[in-house]
mmCIF file with all atom_site columns, C-alpha atoms in Angstrom:
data_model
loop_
_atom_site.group_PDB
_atom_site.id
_atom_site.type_symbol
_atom_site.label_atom_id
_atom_site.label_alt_id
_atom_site.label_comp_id
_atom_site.label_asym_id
_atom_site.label_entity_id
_atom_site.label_seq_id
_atom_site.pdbx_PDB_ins_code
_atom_site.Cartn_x
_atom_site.Cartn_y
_atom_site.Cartn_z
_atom_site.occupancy
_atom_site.B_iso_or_equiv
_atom_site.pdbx_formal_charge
_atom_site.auth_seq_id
_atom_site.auth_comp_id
_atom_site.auth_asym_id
_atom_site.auth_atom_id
_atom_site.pdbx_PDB_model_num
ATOM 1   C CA . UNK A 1 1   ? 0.000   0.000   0.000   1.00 79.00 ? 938  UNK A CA 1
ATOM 2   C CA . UNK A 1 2   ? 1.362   3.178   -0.442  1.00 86.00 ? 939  UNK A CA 1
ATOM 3   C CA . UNK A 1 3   ? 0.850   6.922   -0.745  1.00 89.00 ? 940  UNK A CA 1
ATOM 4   C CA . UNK A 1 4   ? -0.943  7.430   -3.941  1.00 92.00 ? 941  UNK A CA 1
ATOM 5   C CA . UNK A 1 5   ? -3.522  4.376   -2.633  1.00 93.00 ? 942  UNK A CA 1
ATOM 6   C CA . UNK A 1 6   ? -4.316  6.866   0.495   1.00 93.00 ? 943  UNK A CA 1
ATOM 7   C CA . UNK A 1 7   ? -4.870  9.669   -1.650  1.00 94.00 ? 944  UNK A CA 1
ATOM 8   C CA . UNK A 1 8   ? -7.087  7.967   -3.755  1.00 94.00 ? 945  UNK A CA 1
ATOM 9   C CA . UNK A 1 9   ? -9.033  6.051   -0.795  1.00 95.00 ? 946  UNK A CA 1
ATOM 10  C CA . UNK A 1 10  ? -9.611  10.143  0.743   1.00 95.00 ? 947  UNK A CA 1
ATOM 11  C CA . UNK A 1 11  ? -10.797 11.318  -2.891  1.00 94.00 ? 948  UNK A CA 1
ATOM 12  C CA . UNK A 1 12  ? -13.487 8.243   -3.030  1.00 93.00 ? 949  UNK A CA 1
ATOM 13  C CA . UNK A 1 13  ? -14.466 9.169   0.409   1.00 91.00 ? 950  UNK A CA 1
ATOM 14  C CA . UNK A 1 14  ? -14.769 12.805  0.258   1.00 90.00 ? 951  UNK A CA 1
ATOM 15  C CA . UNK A 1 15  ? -12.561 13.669  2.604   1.00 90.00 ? 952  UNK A CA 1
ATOM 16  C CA . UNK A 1 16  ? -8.678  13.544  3.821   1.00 93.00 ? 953  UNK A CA 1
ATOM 17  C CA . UNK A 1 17  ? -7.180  11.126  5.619   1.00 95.00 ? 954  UNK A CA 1
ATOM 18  C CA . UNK A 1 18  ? -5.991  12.004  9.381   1.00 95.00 ? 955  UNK A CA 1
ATOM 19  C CA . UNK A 1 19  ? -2.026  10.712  9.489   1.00 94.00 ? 956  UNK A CA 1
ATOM 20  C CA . UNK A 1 20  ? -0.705  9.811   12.227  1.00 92.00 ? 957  UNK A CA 1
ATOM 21  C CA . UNK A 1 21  ? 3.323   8.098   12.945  1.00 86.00 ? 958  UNK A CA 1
ATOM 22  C CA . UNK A 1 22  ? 2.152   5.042   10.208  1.00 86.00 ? 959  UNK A CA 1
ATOM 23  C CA . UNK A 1 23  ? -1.439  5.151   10.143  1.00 94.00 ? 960  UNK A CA 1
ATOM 24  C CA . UNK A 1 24  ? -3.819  7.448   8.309   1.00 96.00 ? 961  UNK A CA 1
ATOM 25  C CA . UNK A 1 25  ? -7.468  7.691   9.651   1.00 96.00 ? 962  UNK A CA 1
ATOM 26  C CA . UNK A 1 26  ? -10.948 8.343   8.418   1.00 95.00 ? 963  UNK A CA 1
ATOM 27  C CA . UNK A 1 27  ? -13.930 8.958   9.635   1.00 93.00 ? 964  UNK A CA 1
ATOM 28  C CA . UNK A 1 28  ? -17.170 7.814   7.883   1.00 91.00 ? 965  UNK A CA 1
ATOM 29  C CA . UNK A 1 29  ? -20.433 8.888   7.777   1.00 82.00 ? 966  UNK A CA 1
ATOM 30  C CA . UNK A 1 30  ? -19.092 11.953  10.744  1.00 71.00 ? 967  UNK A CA 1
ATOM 31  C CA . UNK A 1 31  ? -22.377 13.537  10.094  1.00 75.00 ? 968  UNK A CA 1
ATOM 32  C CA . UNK A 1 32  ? -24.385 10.844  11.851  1.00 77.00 ? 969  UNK A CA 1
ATOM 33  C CA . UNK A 1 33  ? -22.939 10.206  14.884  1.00 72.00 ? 970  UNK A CA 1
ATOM 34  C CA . UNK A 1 34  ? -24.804 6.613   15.560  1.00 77.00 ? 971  UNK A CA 1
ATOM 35  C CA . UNK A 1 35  ? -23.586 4.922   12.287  1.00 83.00 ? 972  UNK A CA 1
ATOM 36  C CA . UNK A 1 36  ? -20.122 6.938   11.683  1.00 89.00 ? 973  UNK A CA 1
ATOM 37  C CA . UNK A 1 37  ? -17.579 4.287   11.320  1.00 93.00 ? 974  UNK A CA 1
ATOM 38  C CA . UNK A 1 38  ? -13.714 4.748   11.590  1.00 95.00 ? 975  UNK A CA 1
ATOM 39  C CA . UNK A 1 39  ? -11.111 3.208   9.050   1.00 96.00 ? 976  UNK A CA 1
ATOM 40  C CA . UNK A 1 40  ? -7.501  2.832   10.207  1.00 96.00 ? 977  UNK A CA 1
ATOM 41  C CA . UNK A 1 41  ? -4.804  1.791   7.458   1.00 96.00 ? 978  UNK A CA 1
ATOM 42  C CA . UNK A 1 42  ? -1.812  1.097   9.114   1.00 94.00 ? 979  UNK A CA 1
ATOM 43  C CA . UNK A 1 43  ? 1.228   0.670   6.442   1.00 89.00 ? 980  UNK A CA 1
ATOM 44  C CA . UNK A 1 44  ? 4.165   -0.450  8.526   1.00 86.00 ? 981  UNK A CA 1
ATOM 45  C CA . UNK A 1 45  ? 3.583   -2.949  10.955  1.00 84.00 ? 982  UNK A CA 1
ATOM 46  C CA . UNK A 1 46  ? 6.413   -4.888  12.336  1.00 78.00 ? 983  UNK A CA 1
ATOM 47  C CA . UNK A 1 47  ? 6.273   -7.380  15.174  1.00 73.00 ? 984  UNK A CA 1
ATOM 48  C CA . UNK A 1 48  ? 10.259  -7.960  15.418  1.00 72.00 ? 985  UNK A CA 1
ATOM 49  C CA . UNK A 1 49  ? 13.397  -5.958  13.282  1.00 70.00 ? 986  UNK A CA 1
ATOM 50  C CA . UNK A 1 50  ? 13.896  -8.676  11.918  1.00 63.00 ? 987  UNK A CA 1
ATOM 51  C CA . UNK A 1 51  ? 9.970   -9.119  10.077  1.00 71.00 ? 988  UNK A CA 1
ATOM 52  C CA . UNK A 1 52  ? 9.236   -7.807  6.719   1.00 75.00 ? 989  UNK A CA 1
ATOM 53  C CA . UNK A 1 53  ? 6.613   -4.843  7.579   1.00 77.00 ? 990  UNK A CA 1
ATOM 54  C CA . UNK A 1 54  ? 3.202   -5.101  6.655   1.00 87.00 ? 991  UNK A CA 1
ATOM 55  C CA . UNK A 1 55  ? 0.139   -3.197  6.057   1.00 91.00 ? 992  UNK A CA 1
ATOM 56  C CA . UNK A 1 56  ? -2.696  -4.148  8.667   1.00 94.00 ? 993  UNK A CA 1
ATOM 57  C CA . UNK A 1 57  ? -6.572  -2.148  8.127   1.00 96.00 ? 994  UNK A CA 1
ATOM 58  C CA . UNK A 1 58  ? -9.132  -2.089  10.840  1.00 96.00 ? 995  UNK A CA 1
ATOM 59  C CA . UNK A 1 59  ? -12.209 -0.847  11.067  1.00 96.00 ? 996  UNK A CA 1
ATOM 60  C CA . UNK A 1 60  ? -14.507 0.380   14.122  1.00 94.00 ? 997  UNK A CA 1
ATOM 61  C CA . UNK A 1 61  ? -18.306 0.636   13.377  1.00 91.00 ? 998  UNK A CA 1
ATOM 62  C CA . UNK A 1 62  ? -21.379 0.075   15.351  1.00 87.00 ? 999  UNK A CA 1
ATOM 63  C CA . UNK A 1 63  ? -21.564 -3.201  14.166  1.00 87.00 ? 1000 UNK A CA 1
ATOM 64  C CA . UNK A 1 64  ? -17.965 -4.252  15.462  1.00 92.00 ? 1001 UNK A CA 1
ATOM 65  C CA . UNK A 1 65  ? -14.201 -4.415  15.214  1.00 96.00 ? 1002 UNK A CA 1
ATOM 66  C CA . UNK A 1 66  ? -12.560 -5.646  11.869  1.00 96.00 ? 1003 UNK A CA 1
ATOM 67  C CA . UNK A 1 67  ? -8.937  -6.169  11.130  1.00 96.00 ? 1004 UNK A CA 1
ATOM 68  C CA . UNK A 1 68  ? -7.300  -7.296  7.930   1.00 95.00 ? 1005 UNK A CA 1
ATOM 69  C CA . UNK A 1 69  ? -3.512  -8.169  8.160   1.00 93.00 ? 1006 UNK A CA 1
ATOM 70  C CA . UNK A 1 70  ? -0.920  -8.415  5.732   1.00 91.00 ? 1007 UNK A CA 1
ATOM 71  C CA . UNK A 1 71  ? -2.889  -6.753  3.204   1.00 91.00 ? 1008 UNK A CA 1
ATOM 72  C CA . UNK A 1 72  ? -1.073  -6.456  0.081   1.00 88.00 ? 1009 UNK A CA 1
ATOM 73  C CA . UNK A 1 73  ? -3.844  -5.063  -2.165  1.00 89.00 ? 1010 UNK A CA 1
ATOM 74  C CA . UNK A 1 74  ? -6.806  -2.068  -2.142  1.00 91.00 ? 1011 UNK A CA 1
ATOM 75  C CA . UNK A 1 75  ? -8.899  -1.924  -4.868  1.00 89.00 ? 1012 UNK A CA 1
ATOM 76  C CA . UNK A 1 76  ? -11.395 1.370   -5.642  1.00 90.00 ? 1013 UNK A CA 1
ATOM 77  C CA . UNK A 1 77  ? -14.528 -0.143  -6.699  1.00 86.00 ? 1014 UNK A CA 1
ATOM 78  C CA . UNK A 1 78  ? -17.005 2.802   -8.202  1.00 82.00 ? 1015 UNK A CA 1
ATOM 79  C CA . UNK A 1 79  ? -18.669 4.328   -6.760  1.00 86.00 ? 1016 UNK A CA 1
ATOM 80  C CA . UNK A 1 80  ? -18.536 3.893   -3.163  1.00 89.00 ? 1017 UNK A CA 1
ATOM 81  C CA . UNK A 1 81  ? -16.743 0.786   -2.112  1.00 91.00 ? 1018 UNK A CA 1
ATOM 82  C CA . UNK A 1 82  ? -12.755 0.131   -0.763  1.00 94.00 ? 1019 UNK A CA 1
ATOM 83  C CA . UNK A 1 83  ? -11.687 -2.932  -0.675  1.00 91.00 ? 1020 UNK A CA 1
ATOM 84  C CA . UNK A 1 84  ? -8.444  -4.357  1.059   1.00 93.00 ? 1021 UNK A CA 1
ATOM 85  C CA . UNK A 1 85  ? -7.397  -7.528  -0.223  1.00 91.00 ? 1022 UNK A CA 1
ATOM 86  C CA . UNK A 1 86  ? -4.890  -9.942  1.755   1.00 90.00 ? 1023 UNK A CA 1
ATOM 87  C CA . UNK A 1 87  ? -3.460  -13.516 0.147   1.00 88.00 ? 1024 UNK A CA 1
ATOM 88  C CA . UNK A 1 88  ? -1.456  -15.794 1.459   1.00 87.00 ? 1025 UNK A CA 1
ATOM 89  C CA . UNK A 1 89  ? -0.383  -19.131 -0.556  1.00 87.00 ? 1026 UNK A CA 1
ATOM 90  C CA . UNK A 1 90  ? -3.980  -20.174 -2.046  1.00 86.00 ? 1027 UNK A CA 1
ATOM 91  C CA . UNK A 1 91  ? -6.078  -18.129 0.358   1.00 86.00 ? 1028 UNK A CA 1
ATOM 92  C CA . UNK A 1 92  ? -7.927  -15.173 -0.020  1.00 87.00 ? 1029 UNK A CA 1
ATOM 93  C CA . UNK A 1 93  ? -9.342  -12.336 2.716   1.00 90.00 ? 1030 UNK A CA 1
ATOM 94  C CA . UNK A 1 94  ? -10.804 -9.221  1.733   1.00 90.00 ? 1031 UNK A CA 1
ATOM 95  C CA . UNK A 1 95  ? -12.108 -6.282  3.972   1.00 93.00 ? 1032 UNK A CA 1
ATOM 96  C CA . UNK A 1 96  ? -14.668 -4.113  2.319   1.00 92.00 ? 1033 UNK A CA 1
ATOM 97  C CA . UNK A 1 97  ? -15.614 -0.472  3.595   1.00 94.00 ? 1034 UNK A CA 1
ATOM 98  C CA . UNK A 1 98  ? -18.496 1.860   1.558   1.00 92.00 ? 1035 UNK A CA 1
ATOM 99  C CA . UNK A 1 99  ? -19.211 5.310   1.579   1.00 90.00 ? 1036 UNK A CA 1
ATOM 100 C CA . UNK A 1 100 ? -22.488 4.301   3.767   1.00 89.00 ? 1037 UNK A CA 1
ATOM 101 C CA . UNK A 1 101 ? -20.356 2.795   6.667   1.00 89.00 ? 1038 UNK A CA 1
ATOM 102 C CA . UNK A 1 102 ? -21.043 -0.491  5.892   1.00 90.00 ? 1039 UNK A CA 1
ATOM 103 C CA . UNK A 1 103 ? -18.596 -3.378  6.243   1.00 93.00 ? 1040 UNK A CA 1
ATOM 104 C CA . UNK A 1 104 ? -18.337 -6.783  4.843   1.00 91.00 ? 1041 UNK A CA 1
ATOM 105 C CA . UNK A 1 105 ? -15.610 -9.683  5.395   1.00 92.00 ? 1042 UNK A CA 1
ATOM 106 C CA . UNK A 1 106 ? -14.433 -12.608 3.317   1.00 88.00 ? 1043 UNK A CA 1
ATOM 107 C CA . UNK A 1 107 ? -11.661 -14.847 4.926   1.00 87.00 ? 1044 UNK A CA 1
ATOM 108 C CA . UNK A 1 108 ? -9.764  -17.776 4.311   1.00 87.00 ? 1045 UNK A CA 1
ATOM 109 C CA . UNK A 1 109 ? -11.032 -18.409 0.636   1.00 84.00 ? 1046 UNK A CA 1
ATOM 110 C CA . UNK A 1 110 ? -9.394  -21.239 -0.720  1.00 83.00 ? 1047 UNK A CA 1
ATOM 111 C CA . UNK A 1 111 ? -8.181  -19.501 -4.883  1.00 83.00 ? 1048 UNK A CA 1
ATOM 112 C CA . UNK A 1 112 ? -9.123  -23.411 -5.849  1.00 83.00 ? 1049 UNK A CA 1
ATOM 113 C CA . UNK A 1 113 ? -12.620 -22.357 -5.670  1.00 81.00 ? 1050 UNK A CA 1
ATOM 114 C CA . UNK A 1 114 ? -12.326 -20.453 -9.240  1.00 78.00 ? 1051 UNK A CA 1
ATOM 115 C CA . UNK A 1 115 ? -12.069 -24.136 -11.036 1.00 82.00 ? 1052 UNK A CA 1
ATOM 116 C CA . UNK A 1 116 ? -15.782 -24.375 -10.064 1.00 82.00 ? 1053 UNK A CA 1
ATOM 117 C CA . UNK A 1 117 ? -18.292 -24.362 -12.358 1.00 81.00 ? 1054 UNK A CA 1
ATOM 118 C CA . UNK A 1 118 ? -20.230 -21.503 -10.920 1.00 82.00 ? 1055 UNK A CA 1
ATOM 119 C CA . UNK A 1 119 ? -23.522 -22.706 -12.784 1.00 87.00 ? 1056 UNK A CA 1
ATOM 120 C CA . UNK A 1 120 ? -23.085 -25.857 -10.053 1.00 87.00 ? 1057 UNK A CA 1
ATOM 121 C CA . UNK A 1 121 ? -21.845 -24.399 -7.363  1.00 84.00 ? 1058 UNK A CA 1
ATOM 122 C CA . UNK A 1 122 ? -22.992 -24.731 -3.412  1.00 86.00 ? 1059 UNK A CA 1
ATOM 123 C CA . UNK A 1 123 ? -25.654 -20.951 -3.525  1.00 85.00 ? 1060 UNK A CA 1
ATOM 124 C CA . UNK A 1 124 ? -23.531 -20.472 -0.153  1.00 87.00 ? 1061 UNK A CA 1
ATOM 125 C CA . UNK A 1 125 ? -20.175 -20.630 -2.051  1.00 85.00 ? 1062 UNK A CA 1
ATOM 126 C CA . UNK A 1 126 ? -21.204 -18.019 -5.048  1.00 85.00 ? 1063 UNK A CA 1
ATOM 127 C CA . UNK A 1 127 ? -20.695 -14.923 -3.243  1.00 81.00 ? 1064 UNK A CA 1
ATOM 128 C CA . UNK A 1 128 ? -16.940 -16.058 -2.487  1.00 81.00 ? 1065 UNK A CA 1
ATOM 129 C CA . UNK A 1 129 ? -16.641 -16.918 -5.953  1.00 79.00 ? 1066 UNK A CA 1
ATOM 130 C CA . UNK A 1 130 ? -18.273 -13.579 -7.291  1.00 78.00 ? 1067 UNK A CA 1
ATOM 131 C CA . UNK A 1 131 ? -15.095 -11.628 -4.694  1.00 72.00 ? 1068 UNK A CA 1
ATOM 132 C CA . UNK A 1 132 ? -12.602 -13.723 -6.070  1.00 71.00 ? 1069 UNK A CA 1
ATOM 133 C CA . UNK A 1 133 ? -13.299 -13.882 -9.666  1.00 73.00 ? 1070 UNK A CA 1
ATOM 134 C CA . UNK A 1 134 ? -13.781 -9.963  -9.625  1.00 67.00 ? 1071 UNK A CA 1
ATOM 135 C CA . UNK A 1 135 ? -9.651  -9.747  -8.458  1.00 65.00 ? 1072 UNK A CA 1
ATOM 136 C CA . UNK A 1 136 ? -8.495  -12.640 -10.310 1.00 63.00 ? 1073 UNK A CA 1
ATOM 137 C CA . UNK A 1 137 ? -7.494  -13.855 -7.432  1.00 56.00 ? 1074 UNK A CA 1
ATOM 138 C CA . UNK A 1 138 ? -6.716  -17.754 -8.985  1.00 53.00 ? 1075 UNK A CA 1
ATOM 139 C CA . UNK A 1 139 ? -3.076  -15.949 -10.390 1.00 52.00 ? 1076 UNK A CA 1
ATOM 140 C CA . UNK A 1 140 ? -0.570  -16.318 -8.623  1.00 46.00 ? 1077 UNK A CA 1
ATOM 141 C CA . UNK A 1 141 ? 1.595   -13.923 -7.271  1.00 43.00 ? 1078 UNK A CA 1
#
């Protein structure tokens, strides 16, 4: 994640990020107070000197306490919609923010998944398919 992914997160959201030592802050939905939600993108987290740093997002909102670590990925999705994206080996997690406050939360999604025909898939699998065929995630990478 870097600077330019900041500045483009703020322009989707109307409003400039609050930095702070390696974290920049928003504040979402600030005009009504009982569904504002706060999203914290943290882009150098290290638990030891000797760990490669890593970007970590969490999000507070009346609903609960998200967190997304080693993200490696945010995606813009027009009109309203950030999405933080996080894969390790053949597994998938994605953290999703919108303009409204809302929040939604894939983990753990096996990339195998893709090879399904979606036409036969499990109803409860197709929204996991639908997030991972929208990044490509099957490529490696």
């Amino acid at each position: 994640m870097n600077i330019n992914d900041i500045h483009n997160i703020s322009k989707l959201f109307g409003n400039p990020a609050k930095p702070s030592d390696n974290a920049y802050s928003w504040a979402i939905n600030e005009d009504k107070p009982k569904k504002i939600t706060y999203l914290n993108v943290y882009t150098d987290i290290k638990r030891s000197d000797t760990e490669k740093s890593q970007a970590l997002v969490s999000i507070i909102s009346s609903t609960g306490y998200y967190e997304l670590h080693n993200c490696s990925n945010v995606v813009l999705f027009e009109p309203d919609e950030v999405i933080f994206l996080s894969k390790e080996n053949n597994r998938v997690s994605s953290l999703t923010v919108r303009q409204t406050g809302s929040v939604s939360v894939f983990s753990n999604i096996d990339t195998s998944l893709m090879k399904e025909d979606i036409a036969v898939l499990d109803p409860a699998l197709v929204m996991a398919f639908t997030q991972l065929a929208m990044f490509g995630a099957d490529n490696e990478e």
